[in-house]
Short mmCIF file of C-alpha atoms and ligand atoms in Angstrom, two decimals:
data_model
loop_
_atom_site.label_atom_id
_atom_site.label_comp_id
_atom_site.label_asym_id
_atom_site.label_seq_id
_atom_site.Cartn_x
_atom_site.Cartn_y
_atom_site.Cartn_z
CA MET A 1 0.16 0.33 0.13
CA ASN A 2 1.35 3.69 -1.07
CA ILE A 3 0.88 6.52 0.94
CA GLN A 4 1.67 10.43 -0.63
CA LEU A 5 0.07 13.32 0.18
CA LEU A 6 0.09 15.93 -2.54
CA ASN A 7 0.42 19.45 -2.66
CA LYS A 8 -4.10 19.62 -4.65
CA ASN A 9 -6.44 19.91 -4.36
CA ILE A 10 -8.83 17.32 -3.24
CA SER A 11 -10.85 17.98 -6.87
CA ASP A 12 -8.35 17.85 -8.58
CA ILE A 13 -6.78 14.35 -7.17
CA LYS A 14 -8.12 11.06 -9.09
CA ALA A 15 -9.62 7.87 -6.97
CA ASP A 16 -12.05 5.03 -6.63
CA ILE A 17 -13.29 6.88 -3.47
CA LEU A 18 -13.34 10.16 -1.24
CA VAL A 19 -13.43 9.72 2.93
CA GLU A 20 -14.89 12.41 5.00
CA PHE A 21 -14.31 12.40 8.30
CA LEU A 22 -17.75 13.03 10.47
CA THR A 23 -18.29 14.19 13.74
CA PRO A 24 -22.20 13.97 15.01
CA ASP A 25 -21.98 17.52 14.41
CA THR A 26 -21.16 17.94 10.74
CA LEU A 27 -22.55 15.59 9.96
CA LYS A 28 -25.68 17.66 10.39
CA GLU A 29 -24.43 19.88 8.25
CA HIS A 30 -23.36 17.86 5.35
CA THR A 31 -24.69 17.64 1.79
CA GLU A 32 -25.86 13.97 2.20
CA VAL A 33 -26.91 13.77 5.63
CA LYS A 34 -30.08 12.29 4.56
CA MET A 35 -28.46 9.18 2.79
CA LEU A 36 -26.77 8.82 5.53
CA LYS A 37 -29.26 9.24 8.29
CA GLN A 38 -31.33 5.92 5.44
CA ALA A 39 -28.40 3.75 6.20
CA GLY A 40 -27.70 4.24 9.90
CA PHE A 41 -25.29 6.56 9.77
CA LYS A 42 -24.51 8.60 13.42
CA ALA A 43 -20.82 9.58 13.08
CA GLU A 44 -20.06 7.26 15.90
CA GLN A 45 -17.01 7.04 16.79
CA ASP A 46 -15.14 4.20 14.29
CA SER A 47 -18.24 3.53 12.41
CA THR A 48 -18.32 3.81 8.77
CA CYS A 49 -20.86 4.39 5.64
CA PHE A 50 -19.72 3.69 2.34
CA LEU A 51 -22.38 5.31 -0.40
CA HIS A 52 -20.75 3.72 -3.60
CA GLU A 53 -22.60 5.29 -6.11
CA LYS A 54 -21.59 8.32 -5.18
CA GLY A 55 -17.84 7.24 -4.67
CA LEU A 56 -17.67 8.35 -0.73
CA LEU A 57 -16.52 6.56 3.16
CA PHE A 58 -17.94 8.23 5.62
CA CYS A 59 -15.79 7.79 8.73
CA GLY A 60 -17.31 8.77 12.32
CA ALA A 61 -15.10 10.53 14.72
CA ASP A 62 -16.18 11.56 18.45
CA SER A 63 -14.31 14.77 17.40
CA LYS A 64 -11.33 16.05 15.79
CA LYS A 65 -8.94 15.13 18.02
CA SER A 66 -6.05 13.23 16.95
CA ASP A 67 -6.95 9.71 19.39
CA ASN A 68 -10.36 10.21 17.89
CA ILE A 69 -9.21 10.57 13.71
CA ARG A 70 -6.37 7.39 14.59
CA SER A 71 -9.37 5.53 15.83
CA ALA A 72 -10.97 6.52 12.59
CA THR A 73 -8.76 6.08 10.64
CA VAL A 74 -7.84 2.66 11.13
CA SER A 75 -11.73 1.83 10.94
CA MET A 76 -11.28 3.70 7.49
CA VAL A 77 -8.33 1.74 6.24
CA LYS A 78 -10.24 -1.93 7.26
CA ALA A 79 -13.22 -0.91 5.37
CA LEU A 80 -11.02 -0.03 2.59
CA LYS A 81 -8.95 -3.40 2.28
CA SER A 82 -12.29 -5.48 2.58
CA SER A 83 -13.89 -3.36 0.13
CA ASN A 84 -12.35 -3.79 -4.21
CA TYR A 85 -11.73 -0.33 -4.21
CA VAL A 86 -8.15 0.05 -5.64
CA SER A 87 -7.24 4.40 -4.75
CA ALA A 88 -8.92 6.69 -2.18
CA ARG A 89 -8.26 10.57 -1.91
CA PHE A 90 -9.05 12.31 1.23
CA SER A 91 -8.32 15.99 2.45
CA VAL A 92 -5.65 16.37 5.64
CA ILE A 93 -8.01 18.61 8.72
CA LYS A 94 -4.92 19.90 10.20
CA ASN A 95 -1.49 19.89 10.77
CA ASN A 96 -1.50 18.02 13.91
CA SER A 97 -3.55 15.17 13.09
CA LEU A 98 -1.36 14.43 9.87
CA THR A 99 0.28 11.91 12.19
CA ALA A 100 -2.84 10.64 13.87
CA MET A 101 -3.88 9.80 10.01
CA VAL A 102 -0.34 8.28 9.09
CA GLU A 103 -0.37 6.40 11.74
CA GLY A 104 -3.74 4.70 11.17
CA ILE A 105 -3.15 3.94 7.74
CA VAL A 106 0.25 2.24 8.20
CA LEU A 107 0.22 0.92 11.77
CA GLY A 108 -3.89 -0.26 11.33
CA GLY A 109 -3.46 -1.45 7.73
CA TYR A 110 -0.44 -3.24 9.16
CA GLU A 111 -1.02 -7.31 8.97
CA PHE A 112 1.72 -9.92 9.47
CA ASN A 113 1.61 -12.02 7.09
CA GLU A 114 4.68 -14.01 6.26
CA TYR A 115 3.96 -17.81 7.53
CA LYS A 116 0.50 -17.41 5.10
CA SER A 117 1.00 -19.77 2.15
CA LYS A 118 -1.88 -17.49 0.46
CA PRO A 119 -2.27 -14.11 1.82
CA LYS A 120 -5.66 -12.53 1.54
CA GLU A 121 -5.07 -10.16 -1.93
CA ILE A 122 -5.61 -6.88 -0.92
CA THR A 123 -7.11 -4.30 -3.96
CA LEU A 124 -6.60 -0.94 -2.43
CA LYS A 125 -2.81 -0.01 -3.68
CA ASP A 126 -3.08 4.26 -2.76
CA ILE A 127 -4.12 6.51 -0.34
CA PHE A 128 -3.66 9.87 -1.63
CA LEU A 129 -4.16 12.78 1.15
CA ALA A 130 -4.46 16.21 -0.48
CA SER A 131 -2.89 19.00 1.81
CA ASN A 132 -5.58 21.47 0.31
CA ASP A 133 -5.09 25.17 1.36
CA LEU A 134 -2.82 24.49 4.71
CA ASP A 135 1.19 25.17 4.15
CA TYR A 136 2.23 22.36 2.22
CA ASN A 137 6.20 22.47 2.79
CA GLU A 138 5.09 22.21 6.98
CA LEU A 139 2.97 19.40 6.68
CA LYS A 140 5.51 17.40 4.43
CA ILE A 141 7.89 17.32 7.03
CA THR A 142 4.93 16.50 9.31
CA PHE A 143 4.21 13.72 6.91
CA ASP A 144 7.81 12.57 6.16
CA GLU A 145 8.48 12.51 9.84
CA ALA A 146 5.00 10.55 11.23
CA LEU A 147 5.71 7.84 8.32
CA ILE A 148 10.01 7.26 9.20
CA ILE A 149 8.43 6.41 12.88
CA ALA A 150 5.32 4.34 11.78
CA ASN A 151 7.20 2.17 9.29
CA ALA A 152 9.96 1.61 12.04
CA THR A 153 7.08 0.32 14.94
CA CYS A 154 6.03 -1.93 11.08
CA TYR A 155 9.84 -3.15 11.33
CA THR A 156 9.96 -3.58 14.92
CA ARG A 157 6.36 -5.76 14.68
CA ASP A 158 7.64 -8.03 11.85
CA ILE A 159 10.01 -8.76 14.59
CA VAL A 160 8.24 -9.83 16.85
CA ASN A 161 6.36 -11.33 14.99
CA ARG A 162 8.52 -14.20 13.64
CA ALA A 163 8.53 -17.41 15.04
CA PRO A 164 11.46 -18.48 17.91
CA GLN A 165 13.04 -21.53 15.76
CA GLU A 166 13.90 -18.56 13.12
CA LEU A 167 14.45 -16.18 15.29
CA ASN A 168 17.04 -16.46 18.14
CA PRO A 169 19.55 -15.70 19.63
CA GLU A 170 22.06 -15.96 16.81
CA THR A 171 19.63 -14.79 13.73
CA PHE A 172 18.80 -11.95 16.01
CA ALA A 173 22.42 -10.94 15.65
CA ILE A 174 22.22 -11.23 11.86
CA LEU A 175 19.01 -8.98 11.49
CA ALA A 176 20.65 -6.53 13.86
CA LYS A 177 23.56 -6.81 11.62
CA LYS A 178 21.82 -6.19 8.69
CA LEU A 179 19.91 -3.22 9.84
CA ALA A 180 22.96 -1.62 10.93
CA ASP A 181 24.57 -2.31 7.49
CA SER A 182 21.82 -0.76 5.80
CA ASN A 183 20.84 2.57 7.69
CA SER A 184 25.66 2.91 9.27
CA LEU A 185 25.04 2.39 12.31
CA GLU A 186 28.26 0.87 13.93
CA CYS A 187 27.61 -2.84 15.18
CA ASN A 188 29.92 -4.59 18.06
CA ILE A 189 27.94 -8.15 18.85
CA LEU A 190 29.47 -10.52 21.74
CA ALA A 191 28.74 -14.47 20.87
CA GLU A 192 29.50 -16.90 24.25
CA ASP A 193 33.11 -16.61 23.94
CA ASP A 194 33.30 -12.83 24.55
CA LEU A 195 30.46 -13.08 27.29
CA LYS A 196 33.08 -15.19 29.15
CA LYS A 197 35.31 -12.94 28.92
CA GLU A 198 33.16 -10.04 30.17
CA ARG A 199 32.06 -12.30 33.09
CA MET A 200 28.56 -11.52 32.05
CA GLY A 201 27.71 -14.34 34.69
CA ALA A 202 24.19 -13.75 34.58
CA MET A 203 22.63 -13.20 31.00
CA LEU A 204 25.31 -16.73 30.55
CA ALA A 205 23.13 -18.35 33.51
CA VAL A 206 20.04 -18.01 31.80
CA GLY A 207 21.17 -19.03 28.10
CA ARG A 208 22.51 -22.29 29.43
CA ALA A 209 19.77 -24.53 27.34
CA SER A 210 19.65 -23.10 24.33
CA ILE A 211 20.69 -24.67 21.78
CA HIS A 212 21.45 -20.83 19.70
CA GLU A 213 25.11 -19.24 21.49
CA SER A 214 23.45 -15.79 24.12
CA GLN A 215 24.73 -12.32 21.95
CA LEU A 216 25.16 -9.18 23.55
CA ILE A 217 24.33 -7.18 20.19
CA HIS A 218 25.52 -3.17 20.44
CA LEU A 219 24.84 -0.76 17.57
CA ALA A 220 25.73 3.18 17.69
CA TYR A 221 24.17 5.40 15.41
CA LYS A 222 26.69 8.28 15.29
CA PRO A 223 25.40 12.45 13.82
CA ALA A 224 28.94 14.36 13.46
CA ASN A 225 27.38 16.87 16.61
CA PRO A 226 25.28 15.24 18.84
CA LYS A 227 23.37 17.32 21.20
CA LYS A 228 23.05 14.14 23.39
CA ILE A 229 24.39 10.26 24.37
CA ILE A 230 21.53 8.67 25.27
CA SER A 231 21.49 4.44 25.52
CA LEU A 232 19.00 2.05 25.13
CA VAL A 233 18.47 -0.83 26.95
CA GLY A 234 16.49 -3.93 25.28
CA LYS A 235 15.17 -7.63 26.88
CA GLY A 236 15.65 -10.30 23.86
CA LEU A 237 14.45 -13.34 25.29
CA THR A 238 13.60 -14.69 21.85
CA TYR A 239 11.61 -17.25 23.76
CA ASP A 240 10.50 -17.71 27.13
CA SER A 241 10.16 -21.16 28.28
CA GLY A 242 10.21 -20.17 32.69
CA GLY A 243 13.55 -22.94 32.80
CA LEU A 244 13.52 -25.02 35.63
CA SER A 245 10.73 -22.78 37.15
CA LEU A 246 8.74 -23.61 33.59
CA LYS A 247 5.73 -21.59 32.58
CA PRO A 248 2.13 -23.71 31.96
CA ALA A 249 1.16 -24.10 28.98
CA ALA A 250 -1.43 -21.28 28.40
CA ASN A 251 1.53 -19.25 29.95
CA MET A 252 3.95 -20.57 27.67
CA VAL A 253 2.22 -19.78 24.39
CA THR A 254 3.09 -16.09 22.90
CA MET A 255 6.77 -15.98 24.78
CA LYS A 256 8.39 -15.98 21.45
CA MET A 257 6.97 -11.83 22.08
CA ASP A 258 9.65 -11.96 24.80
CA LYS A 259 12.18 -10.00 22.31
CA ALA A 260 10.17 -7.47 22.12
CA GLY A 261 11.96 -4.97 24.34
CA ALA A 262 15.18 -5.65 21.74
CA CYS A 263 12.78 -5.20 18.73
CA ALA A 264 11.65 -2.07 20.15
CA VAL A 265 15.12 -0.85 20.62
CA LEU A 266 16.44 -1.52 17.02
CA GLY A 267 13.11 0.28 15.65
CA MET A 268 14.31 3.36 17.68
CA ILE A 269 16.99 3.59 16.26
CA LYS A 270 16.18 2.97 12.81
CA ALA A 271 13.56 5.33 13.37
CA ALA A 272 16.73 7.80 15.27
CA SER A 273 18.84 7.13 12.58
CA GLU A 274 16.48 7.64 9.55
CA LEU A 275 14.86 10.71 10.67
CA LYS A 276 18.74 12.15 11.11
CA LEU A 277 18.57 13.16 14.78
CA ASP A 278 21.18 15.58 16.46
CA VAL A 279 21.53 12.30 19.24
CA GLU A 280 23.89 9.36 19.71
CA ILE A 281 22.16 6.46 20.02
CA HIS A 282 23.21 3.25 21.63
CA ALA A 283 21.14 0.24 21.38
CA PHE A 284 22.36 -2.97 23.75
CA ILE A 285 20.78 -6.12 23.09
CA GLY A 286 20.74 -9.11 24.63
CA ALA A 287 19.53 -12.21 22.67
CA VAL A 288 19.13 -15.13 25.19
CA GLU A 289 16.71 -17.96 24.61
CA ASN A 290 15.31 -19.25 28.25
CA MET A 291 15.25 -23.23 28.43
CA VAL A 292 15.29 -26.76 29.97
CA GLY A 293 18.04 -29.02 29.43
CA GLY A 294 20.43 -31.14 31.69
CA ASN A 295 23.00 -28.12 32.01
CA ALA A 296 19.91 -25.38 32.43
CA TYR A 297 20.82 -23.25 35.60
CA LYS A 298 18.13 -23.49 38.81
CA PRO A 299 16.59 -22.66 41.74
CA ASP A 300 19.40 -22.64 44.04
CA ASP A 301 22.05 -21.62 41.84
CA VAL A 302 23.97 -18.42 42.49
CA LEU A 303 25.02 -16.34 39.93
CA VAL A 304 28.52 -14.02 40.29
CA SER A 305 27.01 -11.02 37.55
CA ARG A 306 28.70 -8.69 35.77
CA SER A 307 28.94 -5.90 38.37
CA GLY A 308 30.20 -8.08 40.70
CA THR A 309 26.62 -8.54 42.88
CA THR A 310 25.49 -12.39 43.61
CA ILE A 311 22.02 -13.26 42.55
CA GLU A 312 20.37 -15.68 44.41
CA VAL A 313 18.11 -17.51 42.07
CA ARG A 314 14.51 -18.26 43.17
CA ASN A 315 12.76 -18.53 39.74
CA THR A 316 14.07 -19.74 36.45
CA ASP A 317 11.21 -17.37 34.92
CA ALA A 318 12.61 -14.31 36.57
CA GLU A 319 15.00 -15.03 33.58
CA GLY A 320 14.76 -11.00 31.92
CA ARG A 321 16.18 -9.12 35.10
CA LEU A 322 18.37 -11.22 35.15
CA VAL A 323 20.27 -10.70 32.09
CA LEU A 324 19.13 -7.09 31.65
CA ALA A 325 21.75 -6.93 35.11
CA ASP A 326 24.30 -7.61 32.41
CA VAL A 327 23.96 -5.78 29.81
CA LEU A 328 22.84 -3.04 31.50
CA THR A 329 26.26 -2.69 33.41
CA TYR A 330 27.84 -3.48 30.41
CA ALA A 331 25.94 -0.29 28.83
CA GLN A 332 27.28 1.96 31.60
CA GLU A 333 30.69 0.44 31.56
CA ASN A 334 31.20 1.43 27.47
CA VAL A 335 29.34 4.50 27.06
CA LYS A 336 28.88 7.40 29.02
CA ALA A 337 25.97 8.21 28.16
CA ASP A 338 22.84 11.08 29.63
CA GLY A 339 19.82 8.94 29.60
CA ILE A 340 20.02 5.00 29.77
CA PHE A 341 16.59 3.90 28.90
CA ASP A 342 15.73 -0.15 29.31
CA PHE A 343 12.68 -2.07 27.72
CA ALA A 344 11.32 -5.36 28.51
CA THR A 345 8.47 -7.28 28.75
CA LEU A 346 9.51 -7.89 32.41
CA THR A 347 7.08 -8.47 34.61
CA GLY A 348 3.23 -9.82 34.31
CA ALA A 349 2.78 -8.06 37.36
CA CYS A 350 2.82 -4.95 35.06
CA MET A 351 -0.59 -6.06 33.19
CA VAL A 352 -2.12 -6.17 36.85
CA ALA A 353 -1.05 -3.25 37.38
CA LEU A 354 -1.85 -1.19 35.04
CA GLY A 355 -3.96 -3.01 32.17
CA GLN A 356 -2.43 -4.36 29.34
CA TYR A 357 -2.37 -1.64 26.60
CA THR A 358 -0.08 0.74 29.63
CA THR A 359 3.47 0.28 29.33
CA GLY A 360 4.86 0.93 32.85
CA ILE A 361 7.21 3.59 33.53
CA MET A 362 9.58 3.34 36.58
CA GLY A 363 12.71 5.09 37.78
CA HIS A 364 14.48 7.54 40.67
CA SER A 365 13.78 10.96 37.96
CA HIS A 366 10.21 13.06 38.40
CA LYS A 367 11.17 15.15 34.85
CA LEU A 368 12.41 11.90 33.27
CA LYS A 369 9.34 10.12 34.34
CA HIS A 370 7.42 13.45 33.67
CA ASP A 371 9.12 13.76 30.38
CA PHE A 372 8.28 10.62 29.07
CA SER A 373 4.64 10.71 30.04
CA LYS A 374 4.33 13.52 28.14
CA ALA A 375 5.88 12.15 24.44
CA ALA A 376 3.17 9.03 25.57
CA THR A 377 0.29 11.60 25.19
CA THR A 378 1.45 13.77 22.64
CA SER A 379 2.29 9.84 20.35
CA GLY A 380 -0.58 8.36 21.52
CA GLU A 381 0.92 5.39 23.54
CA LEU A 382 -0.69 4.49 26.95
CA THR A 383 2.61 5.11 30.10
CA GLY A 384 1.98 5.18 33.93
CA SER A 385 4.41 5.43 36.45
CA LEU A 386 4.29 2.91 38.99
CA PRO A 387 6.74 4.24 42.37
CA PHE A 388 9.74 2.45 43.83
CA ASN A 389 9.76 2.92 47.60
CA LYS A 390 12.10 1.37 50.15
CA HIS A 391 9.62 -1.22 51.34
CA LEU A 392 9.75 -3.50 48.68
CA LYS A 393 13.29 -3.01 48.13
CA LYS A 394 14.02 -4.40 51.33
CA LEU A 395 11.94 -7.82 49.48
CA LEU A 396 14.63 -9.06 47.14
CA LYS A 397 17.13 -9.48 50.20
CA SER A 398 18.68 -12.78 49.57
CA GLU A 399 20.06 -14.74 52.83
CA ILE A 400 23.15 -15.89 50.49
CA ALA A 401 23.24 -13.89 48.58
CA ASP A 402 23.72 -9.96 48.06
CA ILE A 403 20.27 -10.11 46.52
CA SER A 404 17.47 -12.34 45.22
CA ASN A 405 15.96 -12.66 41.29
CA VAL A 406 12.83 -12.53 43.08
CA SER A 407 10.69 -10.73 46.26
CA SER A 408 9.50 -12.63 48.66
CA LYS A 409 6.18 -11.28 48.72
CA PRO A 410 3.44 -11.64 46.01
CA TYR A 411 2.17 -7.93 45.34
CA GLY A 412 4.08 -5.34 43.41
CA GLY A 413 5.60 -7.98 40.99
CA ALA A 414 6.56 -5.16 38.36
CA ILE A 415 8.06 -2.69 40.79
CA THR A 416 10.00 -5.16 42.87
CA ALA A 417 11.52 -6.21 39.32
CA GLY A 418 12.15 -2.28 38.37
CA LEU A 419 14.18 -2.56 41.58
CA PHE A 420 16.21 -5.49 40.81
CA LEU A 421 17.24 -3.34 37.89
CA ASP A 422 18.19 -0.27 39.85
CA LYS A 423 20.65 -2.37 41.89
CA PHE A 424 23.07 -2.57 38.91
CA ILE A 425 22.46 1.14 37.98
CA LYS A 426 25.29 2.91 39.47
CA ASP A 427 25.01 6.34 41.76
CA GLU A 428 25.49 8.66 39.44
CA ASN A 429 23.55 7.53 36.93
CA LYS A 430 20.87 7.18 39.19
CA ASP A 431 18.80 10.53 37.75
CA LYS A 432 19.57 9.18 34.00
CA TRP A 433 17.44 5.94 34.02
CA MET A 434 14.30 4.71 33.27
CA HIS A 435 13.08 1.56 32.99
CA PHE A 436 9.36 0.59 30.85
CA ASP A 437 7.90 -2.50 30.99
CA ILE A 438 6.18 -3.62 27.93
CA ALA A 439 4.61 -6.63 29.17
CA GLY A 440 1.37 -5.77 28.56
CA SER A 441 1.83 -3.42 25.35
CA ALA A 442 3.87 -4.72 23.87
CA TYR A 443 1.69 -7.88 21.97
CA THR A 444 -2.39 -7.74 22.08
CA GLU A 445 -4.30 -10.61 20.33
CA THR A 446 -7.10 -8.58 20.30
CA PRO A 447 -7.11 -5.77 18.02
CA TRP A 448 -7.46 -2.21 19.83
CA ASP A 449 -6.71 1.33 18.92
CA CYS A 450 -4.14 1.23 15.89
CA ASN A 451 -2.52 -2.11 16.98
CA VAL A 452 -3.68 -5.55 15.18
CA TYR A 453 -2.99 -8.89 15.91
CA GLY A 454 1.16 -9.53 17.39
CA GLY A 455 3.61 -7.39 17.75
CA THR A 456 2.59 -3.83 18.75
CA GLY A 457 5.51 -2.02 18.89
CA ALA A 458 4.95 -0.30 21.98
CA GLY A 459 7.72 2.05 23.13
CA VAL A 460 8.37 2.89 19.47
CA ARG A 461 6.41 6.27 18.94
CA PHE A 462 7.10 7.58 22.17
CA MET A 463 10.85 7.50 22.41
CA SER A 464 10.77 9.18 18.76
CA GLU A 465 8.80 11.75 20.28
CA TYR A 466 10.81 11.90 23.51
CA LEU A 467 13.95 12.02 20.86
CA LYS A 468 12.53 14.47 18.44
CA ASN A 469 12.55 16.81 21.48
CA ILE A 470 16.38 16.97 23.19
N1 LIG B 501 8.85 -12.61 30.02
C1 LIG B 501 7.77 -13.15 31.86
C2 LIG B 501 6.81 -11.94 31.90
C3 LIG B 501 5.83 -11.59 30.78
C4 LIG B 501 4.51 -12.58 30.75
C5 LIG B 501 5.73 -10.57 29.47
C6 LIG B 501 3.82 -12.40 30.85
C7 LIG B 501 4.95 -11.09 29.06
C8 LIG B 501 3.36 -11.29 29.61
C9 LIG B 501 9.50 -12.78 32.43
O1 LIG B 501 9.76 -12.91 32.35
C10 LIG B 501 8.69 -13.59 33.61
O2 LIG B 501 8.28 -14.91 33.53
N2 LIG B 501 8.25 -13.03 35.19
C11 LIG B 501 7.94 -13.43 36.16
C12 LIG B 501 8.33 -13.15 37.21
C13 LIG B 501 8.24 -13.67 38.15
C14 LIG B 501 8.72 -15.47 38.28
C15 LIG B 501 8.49 -12.84 39.99
C16 LIG B 501 6.07 -13.37 36.68
O3 LIG B 501 5.82 -12.13 35.64
O4 LIG B 501 5.23 -13.97 36.19
ZN1 LIG B 502 10.34 -15.30 32.94
ZN1 LIG B 503 11.17 -13.54 30.29
#
């Protein structure tokens, strides 16, 4: 599907169908109001109505706010995709809705068909947006940026959706190298021998029972005069069976998505490099597979992490934090960054706390939390802050090692996981670090907003918005 912004009057654009957005108020004044009423169209949010004989498609929205327009555009693109029209045209409402429209079309129209032997045929080829009498040059910049970010989000979704027999830590490293080559990024990959030399004892333990070698992937985007240096860290569990603390069968399905943090980080560095941002970006990924086997790491093992902190393993399913502990330490030792942001499908507890649509934000800096929450609202992603406290921190105490990998109490699990990571953040970096738990927001089995079945690409839009504003 091709989407274009044209510096033309809508009436000068040739297409099979004309799309119009209507609110209940603008419906009342529309020339076709009688016919639309007969068809039962009330301009309710996300409702659509074709007047085929007139070549018109109407989409309802509660208001012309971005969130409503994005959602209405998703309904529009779905209606068009299930029709036999080849091309559609519509007018840009205003600058701040253009991004929402692009997101609605690209993200709402996304499908992952890699594994279908006969993907459904879609006739829709072209969507033309008319810039009307608004300032075209300004709109074009907004349009191009929105398209880069939406495409990077789809790139993230594509990797999340790949099956675990195909995407393992080794093939993940090849994929990252490919991105580095195509986007002129620096790339350094550490396989198991290197990880042993680097004393990454926690990360290596998690991947020990896998037939695939764990990989630490470091990509860097280095513009000439960067304003800031940012490190992004991603949990890349290409499969999380739970290890010896095996997941129940029903909970194991979808655990290919446990690499979504790593995939998001790749999408973010892709977007930043294509937007040519003045920010140096480092992406650090721990790509590991958590499996069972005779050599699997065990509950009761004590691991020595790269930082020297010893960890008592009480549950091998709390593996993401072990991988991140070492990767965060490595990232801090290798790059002196102004911001260190990690993304991880870390806890089921985050979904219990915030629901499955919302990314959990944790960290010490109120300013960073505020900035990210603002960036998320602007970009149409949902985030919620989960507060640390010293009482929850005590629940990670171990009798035999420096820290336990799970809390001794069942409540506040997203926060105790965040506090575990905090143990591996150096004092001078405490206020530079944010942890994002995307366990709920990164993957969905029912469509919502501009998300369809599978990976959502959570984090890519709000991080791009944050980085643009640096
Ligand atoms: N990858 C899971 C978290 C997860 C659960 C992500 C559901 C997405 C959907 C993580 O490794 C895990 O298993 N966490 C445990 C931690 C527990 C053992 C302390 C959990 O959330 O149950
Ligand atoms: Zn797990
Ligand atoms: Zn996991």
